[in-house]
Short mmCIF file of C-alpha atoms in Angstrom, two decimals:
data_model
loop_
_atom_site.label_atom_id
_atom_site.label_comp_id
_atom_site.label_asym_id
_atom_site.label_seq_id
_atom_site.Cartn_x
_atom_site.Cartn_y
_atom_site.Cartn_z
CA UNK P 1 -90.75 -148.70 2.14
CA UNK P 2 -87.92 -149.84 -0.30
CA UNK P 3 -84.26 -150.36 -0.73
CA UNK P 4 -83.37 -146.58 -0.26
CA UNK P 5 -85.50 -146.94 2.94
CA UNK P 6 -83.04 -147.19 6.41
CA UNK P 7 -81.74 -151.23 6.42
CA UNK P 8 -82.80 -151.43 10.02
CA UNK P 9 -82.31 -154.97 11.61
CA UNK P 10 -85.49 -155.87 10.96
CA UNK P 11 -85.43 -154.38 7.00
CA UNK P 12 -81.93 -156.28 6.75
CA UNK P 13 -83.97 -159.75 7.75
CA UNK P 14 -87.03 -158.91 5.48
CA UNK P 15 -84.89 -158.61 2.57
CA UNK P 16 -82.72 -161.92 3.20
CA UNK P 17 -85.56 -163.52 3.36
CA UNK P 18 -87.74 -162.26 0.60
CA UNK P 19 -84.57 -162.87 -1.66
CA UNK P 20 -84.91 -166.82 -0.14
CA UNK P 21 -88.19 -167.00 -0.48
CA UNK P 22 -88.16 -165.73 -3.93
CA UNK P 23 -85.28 -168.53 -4.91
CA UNK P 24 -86.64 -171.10 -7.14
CA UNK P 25 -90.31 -169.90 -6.81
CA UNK P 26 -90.92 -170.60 -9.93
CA UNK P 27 -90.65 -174.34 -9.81
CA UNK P 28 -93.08 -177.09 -9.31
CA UNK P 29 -94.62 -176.91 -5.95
CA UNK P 30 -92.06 -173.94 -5.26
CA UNK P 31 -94.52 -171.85 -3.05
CA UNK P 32 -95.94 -174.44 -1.14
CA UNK P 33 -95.69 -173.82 2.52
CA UNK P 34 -93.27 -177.05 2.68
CA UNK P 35 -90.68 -174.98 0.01
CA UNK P 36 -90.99 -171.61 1.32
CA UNK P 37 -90.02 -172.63 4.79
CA UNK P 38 -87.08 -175.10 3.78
CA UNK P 39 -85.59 -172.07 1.51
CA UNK P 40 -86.38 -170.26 4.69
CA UNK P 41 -84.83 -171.81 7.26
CA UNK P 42 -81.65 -172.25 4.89
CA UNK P 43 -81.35 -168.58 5.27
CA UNK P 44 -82.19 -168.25 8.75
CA UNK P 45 -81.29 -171.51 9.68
CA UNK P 46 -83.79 -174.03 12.14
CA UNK P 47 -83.69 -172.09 15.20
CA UNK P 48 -85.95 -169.87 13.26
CA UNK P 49 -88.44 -172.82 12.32
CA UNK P 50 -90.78 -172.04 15.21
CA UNK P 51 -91.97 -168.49 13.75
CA UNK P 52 -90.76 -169.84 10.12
CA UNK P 53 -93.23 -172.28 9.77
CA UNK P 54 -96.86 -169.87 10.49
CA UNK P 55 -95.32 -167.13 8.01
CA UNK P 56 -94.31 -169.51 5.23
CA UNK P 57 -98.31 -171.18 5.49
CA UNK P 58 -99.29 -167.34 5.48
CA UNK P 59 -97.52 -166.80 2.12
CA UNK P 60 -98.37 -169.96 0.38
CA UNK P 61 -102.07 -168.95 0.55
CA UNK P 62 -101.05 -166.10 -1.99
CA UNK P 63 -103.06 -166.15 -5.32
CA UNK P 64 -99.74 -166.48 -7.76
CA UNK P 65 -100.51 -163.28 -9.63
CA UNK P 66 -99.68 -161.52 -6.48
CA UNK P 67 -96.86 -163.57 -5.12
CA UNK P 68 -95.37 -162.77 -8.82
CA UNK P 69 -96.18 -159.11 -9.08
CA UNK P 70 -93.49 -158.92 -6.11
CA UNK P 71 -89.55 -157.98 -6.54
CA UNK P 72 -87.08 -158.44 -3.73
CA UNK P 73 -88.00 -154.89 -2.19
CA UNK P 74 -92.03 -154.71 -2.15
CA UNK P 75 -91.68 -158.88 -0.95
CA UNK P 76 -89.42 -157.12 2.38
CA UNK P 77 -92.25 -154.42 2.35
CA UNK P 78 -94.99 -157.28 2.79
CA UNK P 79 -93.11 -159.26 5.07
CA UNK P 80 -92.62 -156.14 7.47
CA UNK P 81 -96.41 -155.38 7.21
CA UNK P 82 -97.08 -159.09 8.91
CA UNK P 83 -97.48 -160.10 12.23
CA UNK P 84 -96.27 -163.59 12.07
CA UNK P 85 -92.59 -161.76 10.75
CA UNK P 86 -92.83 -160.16 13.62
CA UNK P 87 -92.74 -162.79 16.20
CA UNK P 88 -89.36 -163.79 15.54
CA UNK P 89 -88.15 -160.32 17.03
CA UNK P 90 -89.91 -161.56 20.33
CA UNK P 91 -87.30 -160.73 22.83
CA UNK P 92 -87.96 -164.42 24.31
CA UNK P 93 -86.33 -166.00 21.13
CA UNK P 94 -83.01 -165.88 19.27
CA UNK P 95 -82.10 -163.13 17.54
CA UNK P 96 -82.79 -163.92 13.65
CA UNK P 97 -79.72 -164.18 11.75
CA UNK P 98 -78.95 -164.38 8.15
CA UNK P 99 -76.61 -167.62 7.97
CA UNK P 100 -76.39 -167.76 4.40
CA UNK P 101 -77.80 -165.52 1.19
CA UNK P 102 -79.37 -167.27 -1.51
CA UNK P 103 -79.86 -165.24 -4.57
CA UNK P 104 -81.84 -165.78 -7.70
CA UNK P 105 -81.05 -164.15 -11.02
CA UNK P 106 -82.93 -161.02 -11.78
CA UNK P 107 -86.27 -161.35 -13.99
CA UNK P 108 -89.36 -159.76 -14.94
CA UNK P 109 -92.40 -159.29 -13.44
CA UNK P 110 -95.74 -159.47 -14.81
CA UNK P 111 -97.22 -156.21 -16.40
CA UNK P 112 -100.70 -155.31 -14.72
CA UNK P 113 -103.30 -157.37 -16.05
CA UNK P 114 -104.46 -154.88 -18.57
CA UNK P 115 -101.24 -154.36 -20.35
CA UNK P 116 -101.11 -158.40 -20.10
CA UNK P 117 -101.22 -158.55 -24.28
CA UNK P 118 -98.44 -155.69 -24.77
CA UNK P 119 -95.35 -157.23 -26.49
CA UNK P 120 -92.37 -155.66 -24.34
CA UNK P 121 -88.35 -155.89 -24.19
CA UNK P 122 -86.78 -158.67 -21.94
CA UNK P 123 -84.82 -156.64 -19.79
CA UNK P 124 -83.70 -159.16 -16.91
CA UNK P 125 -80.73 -157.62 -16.59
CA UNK P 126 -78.78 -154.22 -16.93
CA UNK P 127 -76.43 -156.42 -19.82
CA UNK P 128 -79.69 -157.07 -21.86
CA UNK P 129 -80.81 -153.25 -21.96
CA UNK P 130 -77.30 -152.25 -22.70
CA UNK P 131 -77.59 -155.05 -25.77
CA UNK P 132 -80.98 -154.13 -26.80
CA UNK P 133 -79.59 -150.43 -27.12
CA UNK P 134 -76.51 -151.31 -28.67
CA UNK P 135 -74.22 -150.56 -26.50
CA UNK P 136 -71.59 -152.55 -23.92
CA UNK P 137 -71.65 -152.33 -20.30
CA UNK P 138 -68.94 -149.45 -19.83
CA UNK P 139 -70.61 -147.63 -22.53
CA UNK P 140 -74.29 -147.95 -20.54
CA UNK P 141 -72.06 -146.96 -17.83
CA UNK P 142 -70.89 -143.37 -19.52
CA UNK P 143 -74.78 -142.49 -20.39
CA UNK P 144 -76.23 -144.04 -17.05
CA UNK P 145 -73.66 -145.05 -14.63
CA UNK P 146 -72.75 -143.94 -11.07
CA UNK P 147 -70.95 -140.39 -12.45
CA UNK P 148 -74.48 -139.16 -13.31
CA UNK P 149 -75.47 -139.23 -9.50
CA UNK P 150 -73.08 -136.91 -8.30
CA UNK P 151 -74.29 -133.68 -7.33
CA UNK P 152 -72.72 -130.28 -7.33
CA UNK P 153 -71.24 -130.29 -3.69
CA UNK P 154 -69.04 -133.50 -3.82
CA UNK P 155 -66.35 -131.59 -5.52
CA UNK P 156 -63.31 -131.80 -3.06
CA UNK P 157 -59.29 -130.56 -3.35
CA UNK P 158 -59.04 -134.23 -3.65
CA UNK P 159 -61.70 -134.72 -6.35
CA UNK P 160 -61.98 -131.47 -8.22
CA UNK P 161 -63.81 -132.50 -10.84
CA UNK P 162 -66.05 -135.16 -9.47
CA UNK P 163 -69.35 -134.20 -11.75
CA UNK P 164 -71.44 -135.64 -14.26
CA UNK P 165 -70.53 -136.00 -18.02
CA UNK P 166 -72.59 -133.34 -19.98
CA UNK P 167 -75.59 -134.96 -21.90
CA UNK P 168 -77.43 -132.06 -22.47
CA UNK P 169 -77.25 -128.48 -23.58
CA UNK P 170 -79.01 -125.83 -21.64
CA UNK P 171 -80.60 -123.26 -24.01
CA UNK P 172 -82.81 -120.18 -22.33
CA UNK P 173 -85.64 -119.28 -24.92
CA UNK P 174 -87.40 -116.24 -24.50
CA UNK P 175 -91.13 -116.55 -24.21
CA UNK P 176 -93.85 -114.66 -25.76
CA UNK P 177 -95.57 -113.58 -22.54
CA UNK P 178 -91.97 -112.64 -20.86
CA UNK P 179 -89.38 -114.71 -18.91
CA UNK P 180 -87.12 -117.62 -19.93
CA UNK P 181 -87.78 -120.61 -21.05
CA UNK P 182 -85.25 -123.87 -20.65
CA UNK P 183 -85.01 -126.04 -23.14
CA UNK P 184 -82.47 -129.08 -22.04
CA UNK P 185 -81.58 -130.63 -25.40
CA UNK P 186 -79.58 -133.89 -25.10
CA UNK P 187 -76.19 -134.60 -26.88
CA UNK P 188 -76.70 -136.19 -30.32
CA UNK P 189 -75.34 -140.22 -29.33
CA UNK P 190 -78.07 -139.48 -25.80
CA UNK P 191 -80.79 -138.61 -28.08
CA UNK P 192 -80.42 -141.64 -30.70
CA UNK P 193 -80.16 -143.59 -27.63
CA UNK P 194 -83.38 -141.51 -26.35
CA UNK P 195 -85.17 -142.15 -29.24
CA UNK P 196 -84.97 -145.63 -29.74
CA UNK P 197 -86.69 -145.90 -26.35
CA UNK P 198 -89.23 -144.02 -27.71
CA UNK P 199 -90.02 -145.68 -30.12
CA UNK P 200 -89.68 -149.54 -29.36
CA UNK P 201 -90.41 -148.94 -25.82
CA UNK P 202 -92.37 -146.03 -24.48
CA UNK P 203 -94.44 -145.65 -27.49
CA UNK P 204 -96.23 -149.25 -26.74
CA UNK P 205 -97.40 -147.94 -23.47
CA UNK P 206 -101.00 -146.62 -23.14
CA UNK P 207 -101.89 -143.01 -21.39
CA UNK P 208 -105.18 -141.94 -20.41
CA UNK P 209 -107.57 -141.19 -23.33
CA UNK P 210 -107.83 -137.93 -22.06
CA UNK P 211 -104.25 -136.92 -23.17
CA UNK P 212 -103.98 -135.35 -26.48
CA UNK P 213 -100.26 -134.03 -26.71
CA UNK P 214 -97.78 -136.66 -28.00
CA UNK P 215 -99.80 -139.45 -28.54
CA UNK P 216 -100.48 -141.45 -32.18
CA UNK P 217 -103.34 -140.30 -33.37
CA UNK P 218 -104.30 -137.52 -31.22
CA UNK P 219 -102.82 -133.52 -31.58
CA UNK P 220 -103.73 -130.40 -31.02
CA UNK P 221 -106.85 -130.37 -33.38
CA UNK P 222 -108.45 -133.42 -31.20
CA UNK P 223 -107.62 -131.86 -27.82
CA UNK P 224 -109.87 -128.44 -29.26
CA UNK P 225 -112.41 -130.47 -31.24
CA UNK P 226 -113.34 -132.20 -28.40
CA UNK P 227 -114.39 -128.41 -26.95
CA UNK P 228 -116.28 -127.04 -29.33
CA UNK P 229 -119.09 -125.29 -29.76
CA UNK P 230 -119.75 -125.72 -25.44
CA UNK P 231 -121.57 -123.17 -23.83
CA UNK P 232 -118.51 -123.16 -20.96
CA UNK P 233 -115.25 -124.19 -21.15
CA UNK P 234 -112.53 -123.41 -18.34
CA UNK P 235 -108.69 -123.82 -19.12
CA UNK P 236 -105.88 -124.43 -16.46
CA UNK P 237 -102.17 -124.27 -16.62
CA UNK P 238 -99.88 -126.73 -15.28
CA UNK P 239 -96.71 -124.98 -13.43
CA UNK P 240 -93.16 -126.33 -14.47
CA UNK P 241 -95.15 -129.09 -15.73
CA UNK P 242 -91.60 -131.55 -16.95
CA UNK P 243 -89.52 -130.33 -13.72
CA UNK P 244 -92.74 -131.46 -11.63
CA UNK P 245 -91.87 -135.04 -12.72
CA UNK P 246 -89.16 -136.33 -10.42
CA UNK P 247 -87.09 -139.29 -10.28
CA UNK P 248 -89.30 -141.03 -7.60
CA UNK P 249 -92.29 -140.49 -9.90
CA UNK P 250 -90.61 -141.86 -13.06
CA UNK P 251 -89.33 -145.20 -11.34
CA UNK P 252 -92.74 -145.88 -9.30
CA UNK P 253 -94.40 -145.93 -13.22
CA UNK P 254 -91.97 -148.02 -14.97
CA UNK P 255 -91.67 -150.68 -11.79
CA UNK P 256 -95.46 -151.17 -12.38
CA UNK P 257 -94.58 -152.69 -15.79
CA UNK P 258 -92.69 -155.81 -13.68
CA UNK P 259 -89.41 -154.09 -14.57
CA UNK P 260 -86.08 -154.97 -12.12
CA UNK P 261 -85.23 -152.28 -10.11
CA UNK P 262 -81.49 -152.11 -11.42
CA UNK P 263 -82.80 -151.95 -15.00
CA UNK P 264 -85.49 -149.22 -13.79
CA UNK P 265 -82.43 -147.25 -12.39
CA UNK P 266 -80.79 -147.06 -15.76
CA UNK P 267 -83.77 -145.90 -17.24
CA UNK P 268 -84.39 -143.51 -15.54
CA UNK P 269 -80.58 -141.92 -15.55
CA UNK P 270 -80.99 -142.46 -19.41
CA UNK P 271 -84.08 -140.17 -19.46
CA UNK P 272 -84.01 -137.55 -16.68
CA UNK P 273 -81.66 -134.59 -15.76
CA UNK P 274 -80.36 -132.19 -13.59
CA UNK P 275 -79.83 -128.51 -14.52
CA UNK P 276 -76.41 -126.71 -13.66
CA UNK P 277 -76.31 -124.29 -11.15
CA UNK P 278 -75.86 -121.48 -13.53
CA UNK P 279 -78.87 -122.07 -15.69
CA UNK P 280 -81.13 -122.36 -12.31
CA UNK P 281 -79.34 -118.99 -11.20
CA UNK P 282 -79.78 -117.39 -14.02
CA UNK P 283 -83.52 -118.56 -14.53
CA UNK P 284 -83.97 -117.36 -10.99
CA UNK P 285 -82.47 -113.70 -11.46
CA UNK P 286 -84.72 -113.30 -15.12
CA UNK P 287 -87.96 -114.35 -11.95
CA UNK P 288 -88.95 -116.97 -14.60
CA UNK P 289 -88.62 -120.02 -11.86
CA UNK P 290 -89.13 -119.35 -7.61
CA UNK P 291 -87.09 -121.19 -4.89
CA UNK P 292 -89.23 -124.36 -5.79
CA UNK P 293 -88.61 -124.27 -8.88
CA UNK P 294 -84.75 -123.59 -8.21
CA UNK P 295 -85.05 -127.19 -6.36
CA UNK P 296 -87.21 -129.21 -8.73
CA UNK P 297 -84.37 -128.54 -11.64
CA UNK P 298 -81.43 -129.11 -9.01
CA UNK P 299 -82.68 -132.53 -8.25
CA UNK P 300 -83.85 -134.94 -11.16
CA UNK P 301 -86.45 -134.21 -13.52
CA UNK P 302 -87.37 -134.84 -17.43
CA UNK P 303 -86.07 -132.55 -19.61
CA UNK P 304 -87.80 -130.25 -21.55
CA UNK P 305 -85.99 -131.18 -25.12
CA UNK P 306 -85.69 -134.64 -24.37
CA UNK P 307 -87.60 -137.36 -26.61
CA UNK P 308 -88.56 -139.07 -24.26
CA UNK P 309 -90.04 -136.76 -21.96
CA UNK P 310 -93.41 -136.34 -23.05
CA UNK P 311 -94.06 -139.89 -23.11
CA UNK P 312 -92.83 -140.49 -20.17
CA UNK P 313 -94.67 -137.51 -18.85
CA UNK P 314 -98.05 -138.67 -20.28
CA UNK P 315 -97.54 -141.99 -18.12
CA UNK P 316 -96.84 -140.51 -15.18
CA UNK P 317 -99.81 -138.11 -15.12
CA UNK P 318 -102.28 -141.09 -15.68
CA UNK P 319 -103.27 -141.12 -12.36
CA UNK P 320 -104.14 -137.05 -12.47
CA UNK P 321 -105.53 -137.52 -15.54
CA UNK P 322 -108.45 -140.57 -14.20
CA UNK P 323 -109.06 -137.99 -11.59
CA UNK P 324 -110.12 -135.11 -13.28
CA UNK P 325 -111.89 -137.23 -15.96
CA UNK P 326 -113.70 -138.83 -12.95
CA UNK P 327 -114.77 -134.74 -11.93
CA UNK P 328 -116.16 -133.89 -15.34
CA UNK P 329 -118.41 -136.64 -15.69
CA UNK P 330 -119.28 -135.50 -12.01
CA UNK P 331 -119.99 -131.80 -13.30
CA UNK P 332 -121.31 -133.60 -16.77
CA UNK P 333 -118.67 -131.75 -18.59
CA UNK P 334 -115.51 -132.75 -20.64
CA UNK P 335 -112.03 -133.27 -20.01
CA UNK P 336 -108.61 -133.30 -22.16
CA UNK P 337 -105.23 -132.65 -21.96
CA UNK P 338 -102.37 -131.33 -23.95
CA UNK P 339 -99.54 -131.70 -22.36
CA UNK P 340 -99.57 -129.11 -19.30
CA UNK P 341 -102.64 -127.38 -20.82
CA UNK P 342 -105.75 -128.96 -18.78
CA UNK P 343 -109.21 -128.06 -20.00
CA UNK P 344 -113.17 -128.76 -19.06
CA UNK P 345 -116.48 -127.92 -21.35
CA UNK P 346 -119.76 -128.52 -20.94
CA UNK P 347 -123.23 -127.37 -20.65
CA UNK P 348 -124.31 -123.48 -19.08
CA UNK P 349 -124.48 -124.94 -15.49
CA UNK P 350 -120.83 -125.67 -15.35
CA UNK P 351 -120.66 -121.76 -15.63
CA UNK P 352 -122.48 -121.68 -12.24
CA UNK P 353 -120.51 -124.28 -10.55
CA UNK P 354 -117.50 -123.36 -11.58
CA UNK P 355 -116.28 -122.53 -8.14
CA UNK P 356 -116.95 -125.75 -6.90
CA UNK P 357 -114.81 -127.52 -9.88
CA UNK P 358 -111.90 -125.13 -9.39
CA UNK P 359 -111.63 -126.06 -5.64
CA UNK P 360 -111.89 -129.86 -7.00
CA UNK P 361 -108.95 -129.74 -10.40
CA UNK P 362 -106.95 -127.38 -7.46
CA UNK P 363 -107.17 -129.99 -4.55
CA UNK P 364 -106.45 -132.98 -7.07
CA UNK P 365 -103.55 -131.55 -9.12
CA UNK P 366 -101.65 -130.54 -5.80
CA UNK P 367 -102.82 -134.05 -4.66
CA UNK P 368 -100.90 -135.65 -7.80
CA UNK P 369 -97.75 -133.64 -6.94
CA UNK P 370 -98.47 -130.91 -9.14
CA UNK P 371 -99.08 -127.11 -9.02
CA UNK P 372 -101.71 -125.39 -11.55
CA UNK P 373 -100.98 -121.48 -12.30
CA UNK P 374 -103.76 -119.17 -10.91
CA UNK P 375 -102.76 -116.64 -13.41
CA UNK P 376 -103.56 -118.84 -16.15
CA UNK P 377 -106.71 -119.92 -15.48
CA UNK P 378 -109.35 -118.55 -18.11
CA UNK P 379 -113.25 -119.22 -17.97
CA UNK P 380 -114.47 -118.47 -20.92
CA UNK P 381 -118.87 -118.40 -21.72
CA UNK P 382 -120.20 -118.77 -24.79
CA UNK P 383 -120.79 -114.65 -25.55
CA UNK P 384 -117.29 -114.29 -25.63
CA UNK P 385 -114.02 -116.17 -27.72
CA UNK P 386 -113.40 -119.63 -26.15
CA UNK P 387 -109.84 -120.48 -27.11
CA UNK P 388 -108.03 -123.74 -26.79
CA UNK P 389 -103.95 -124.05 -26.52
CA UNK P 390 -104.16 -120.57 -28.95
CA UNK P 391 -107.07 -122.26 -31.51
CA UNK P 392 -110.91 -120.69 -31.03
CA UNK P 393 -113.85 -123.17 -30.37
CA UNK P 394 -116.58 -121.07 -30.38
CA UNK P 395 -118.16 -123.13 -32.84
CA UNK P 396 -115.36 -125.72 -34.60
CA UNK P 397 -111.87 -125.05 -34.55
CA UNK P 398 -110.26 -122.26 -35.99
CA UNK P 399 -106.23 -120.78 -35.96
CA UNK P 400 -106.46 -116.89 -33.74
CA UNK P 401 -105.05 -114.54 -36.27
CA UNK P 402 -102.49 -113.12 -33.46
CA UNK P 403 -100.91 -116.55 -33.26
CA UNK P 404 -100.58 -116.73 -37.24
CA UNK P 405 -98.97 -113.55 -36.94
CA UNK P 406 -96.81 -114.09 -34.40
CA UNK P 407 -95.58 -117.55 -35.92
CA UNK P 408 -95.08 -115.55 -39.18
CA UNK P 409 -93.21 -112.60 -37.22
CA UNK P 410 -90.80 -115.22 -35.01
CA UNK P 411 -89.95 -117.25 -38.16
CA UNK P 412 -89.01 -113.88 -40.18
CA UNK P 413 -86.79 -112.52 -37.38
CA UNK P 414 -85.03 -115.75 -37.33
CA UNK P 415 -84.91 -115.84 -41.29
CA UNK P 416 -82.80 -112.23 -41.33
CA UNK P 417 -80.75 -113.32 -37.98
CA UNK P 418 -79.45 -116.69 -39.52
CA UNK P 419 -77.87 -114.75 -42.75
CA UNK P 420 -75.12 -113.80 -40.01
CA UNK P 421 -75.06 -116.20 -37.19
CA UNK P 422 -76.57 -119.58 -37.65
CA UNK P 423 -79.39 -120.72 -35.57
CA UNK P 424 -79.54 -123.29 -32.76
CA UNK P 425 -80.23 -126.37 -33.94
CA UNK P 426 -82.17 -126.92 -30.93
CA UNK P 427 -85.04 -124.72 -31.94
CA UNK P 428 -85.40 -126.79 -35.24
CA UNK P 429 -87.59 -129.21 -33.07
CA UNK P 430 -90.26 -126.53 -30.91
CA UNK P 431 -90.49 -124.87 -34.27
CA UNK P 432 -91.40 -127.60 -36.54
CA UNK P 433 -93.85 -128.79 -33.63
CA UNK P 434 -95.52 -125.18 -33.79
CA UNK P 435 -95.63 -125.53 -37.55
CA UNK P 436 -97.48 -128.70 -37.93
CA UNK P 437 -99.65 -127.54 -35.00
CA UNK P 438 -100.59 -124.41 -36.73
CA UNK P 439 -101.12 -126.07 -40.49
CA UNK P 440 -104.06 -127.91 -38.97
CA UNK P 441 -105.98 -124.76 -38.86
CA UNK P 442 -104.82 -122.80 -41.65
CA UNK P 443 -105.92 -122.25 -45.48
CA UNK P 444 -102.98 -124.02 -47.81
CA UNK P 445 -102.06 -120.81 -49.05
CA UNK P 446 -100.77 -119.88 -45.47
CA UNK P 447 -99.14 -122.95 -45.04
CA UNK P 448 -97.46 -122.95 -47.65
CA UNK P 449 -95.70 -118.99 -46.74
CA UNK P 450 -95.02 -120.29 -43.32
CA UNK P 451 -93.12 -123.57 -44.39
CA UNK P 452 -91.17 -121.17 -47.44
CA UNK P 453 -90.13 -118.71 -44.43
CA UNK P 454 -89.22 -122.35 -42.06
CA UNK P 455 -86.73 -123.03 -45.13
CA UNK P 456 -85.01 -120.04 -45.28
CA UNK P 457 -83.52 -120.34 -41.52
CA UNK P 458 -80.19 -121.23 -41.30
CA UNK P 459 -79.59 -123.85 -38.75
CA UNK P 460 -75.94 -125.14 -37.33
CA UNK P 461 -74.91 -128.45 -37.62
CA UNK P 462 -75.69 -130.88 -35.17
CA UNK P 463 -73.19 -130.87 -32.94
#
């Protein structure tokens, strides 16, 4: 349950009184059963003391840790779950009613215990994340303010242009294997804004130590090195791995670092998206995205192009990722990922119960609100070549010669294109990524052909 849950009677109650009981808790002797109940009953007023006073003794037996851990929503979501709230709805006394609303002003909670010694921004208040990011109040409002939540359909005669300011530009790539691929680049004042978040913000957070794609100190190279020379390795593919991570996915990760729920609301309007109906059409008529698909991009989602979207993305696959670590060490095998790229190694019997582990990474992903690609999914023994996100591991890691020449092939095409009609800036990114991926693997001489042919593509200005 939470604020966008029905306010019932009983909801409408729960979350005067959490906001009472939450008033001054932070005083001397402030959640003592004496406090809680006067705070209480000014709220509720007497006539409520009779059920008041067993719930208030309830909650002063709370360890502080927990009773702090608690904003105004999850406090109504505890008080529903207890029986002692529930006696004051006995038909044989008053009604409760809220006689007066006592607020506190908004604060922090504390992180989870082990992120207890990470150093992050005071953001009490929407006004302090609008200073720490430079920016006033109406100008927090124009990058995350109530216009980004209208959808599509509230156009009316009256209204005929009711729809969200454009922060991002849609770009359809094509990809190697066929189909379209959407890249969602934000506007150039969004993605400043994007990556100072990155940076000061998202950047301090720790993922799972099984994610290798857009972390310090981890790439490509670790994610492969940690798979070679296995007798097995199996691969699986993530499905519209970015669009998989929703709005209500996003918010539940960054309330668990004691964040206020208005200030989690801005975040997450500063760092998801939704696609325009003609991009989804369009993606839908090329058969590059289904009906699901068609629905995870209409409704919010991070944005492939975005900054901030793989380290957001890292965070909110934690929980997949503990699970499928958990079921290697199970099959005494390996696991890593790069970014929707999964992948498990180990000794010749994982070979044999591979069916087994393929039931287990399919019931857990779906689980986690995910949905792997059967089509993707390569086992790969040692007789044969055991390739990791395009780099072989048969023995240590090593650059496939089809995906040097097809780097070398793209970035020449683009070369002789650009002498006429300049290039989107929003490819400068993926292709610099795929560069410094593929350098890792490659004799200097290589590199250095690659990285001449890079230079010679004419790029637009940032718009």
């Amino acid at each position: 349950m939470s604020l966008a849950a029905p306010l019932t009677y009983p909801r409408w109650i729960a979350l005067a009184l959490a906001r009472a009981l939450q008033t001054d808790d932070d005083a001397p002797r402030g959640r003592e059963a004496h406090a809680l109940q006067a705070r209480a009953e000014q709220c509720l007023g007497a006539e409520a003391r009779p059920w008041l006073t067993p719930l208030c003794a309830e909650l002063a037996r709370w360890a502080g840790p927990l009773w702090l851990a608690h904003s105004v929503a999850s406090l109504a979501d505890a008080l529903q779950s207890l029986e002692a709230f529930h006696a004051g709805f006995d038909p044989e006394r008053p009604r409760p009613t809220v006689r007066r609303l006592l607020l506190r002003p908004s604060r922090l909670r504390p992180p989870p215990l082990a992120l207890a010694s990470l150093v992050l921004p005071d953001w009490s208040t929407e006004a302090d994340l609008a200073a720490w990011l430079g920016l006033t109040l109406d100008e927090l409002d124009h990058f995350a303010g109530p216009a980004r939540q209208y959808r599509e359909r509230t156009a009316t005669p009256r209204q005929p242009h009711a729809h969200p300011t454009p922060h991002y530009r849609g770009l359809l790539v094509p990809k190697r294997c066929g189909g379209l691929r959407l890249i969602e680049a934000p506007m150039p004042r969004l993605k400043t804004l994007q990556r100072r978040l990155l940076d000061d913000f998202l950047q301090q957070l720790p993922c799972h130590e099984a994610a290798h794609g857009f972390v310090r100190g981890r790439n490509v190279a670790t994610h492969a090195a940690g798979h070679a020379g296995q007798d097995f390795v199996i691969r699986f593919d993530l499905r519209d791995f970015f669009p998989s991570i929703g709005r209500a996915r996003v918010s539940a990760t960054l309330r668990t670092l004691g964040l206020p729920d208005a200030v989690v609301e801005r975040l997450v309007l500063l760092c998801l998206t939704r696609t325009p109906a003609p991009l989804r059409e369009r993606l839908r008529e090329d058969g590059s995205i289904d009906a699901d698909g068609a629905r995870r991009l209409a409704s919010f989602h991070l944005p492939q192009g975005a900054p901030t979207s793989p380290a957001l993305a890292n965070l909110c696959a934690f929980p997949m990722d503990l699970r499928l670590d958990g079921l290697a060490q199970r099959f005494g095998a390996r696991y890593t990922r790069y970014a929707d790229d999964l992948v498990f190694s180990g000794p010749a019997s994982l070979r044999r119960d591979q069916r087994a582990l393929r039931a287990w990474v399919t019931a857990i992903v779906e689980d986690e609100g995910f949905r792997l690609r059967r089509d993707k999914t390569r086992a790969m023994p040692a007789g044969g070549r055991q390739s990791v996100t395009g780099v072989v591991v048969n023995t240590r890691p090593n650059l496939a010669r089809e995906r040097y020449d097809g780097l070398k092939a793209e970035l020449h095409q683009l070369g002789l294109r650009s002498r006429s009609v300049p290039v989107d800036p929003a490819l400068r990114g993926p292709l610099l990524g795929r560069l410094a991926w593929a350098r890792q693997f490659l004799a200097p001489s290589r590199v250095e052909k690659l990285t001449r042919m890079f230079a010679a593509i004419q790029f637009n200005a940032d718009r």
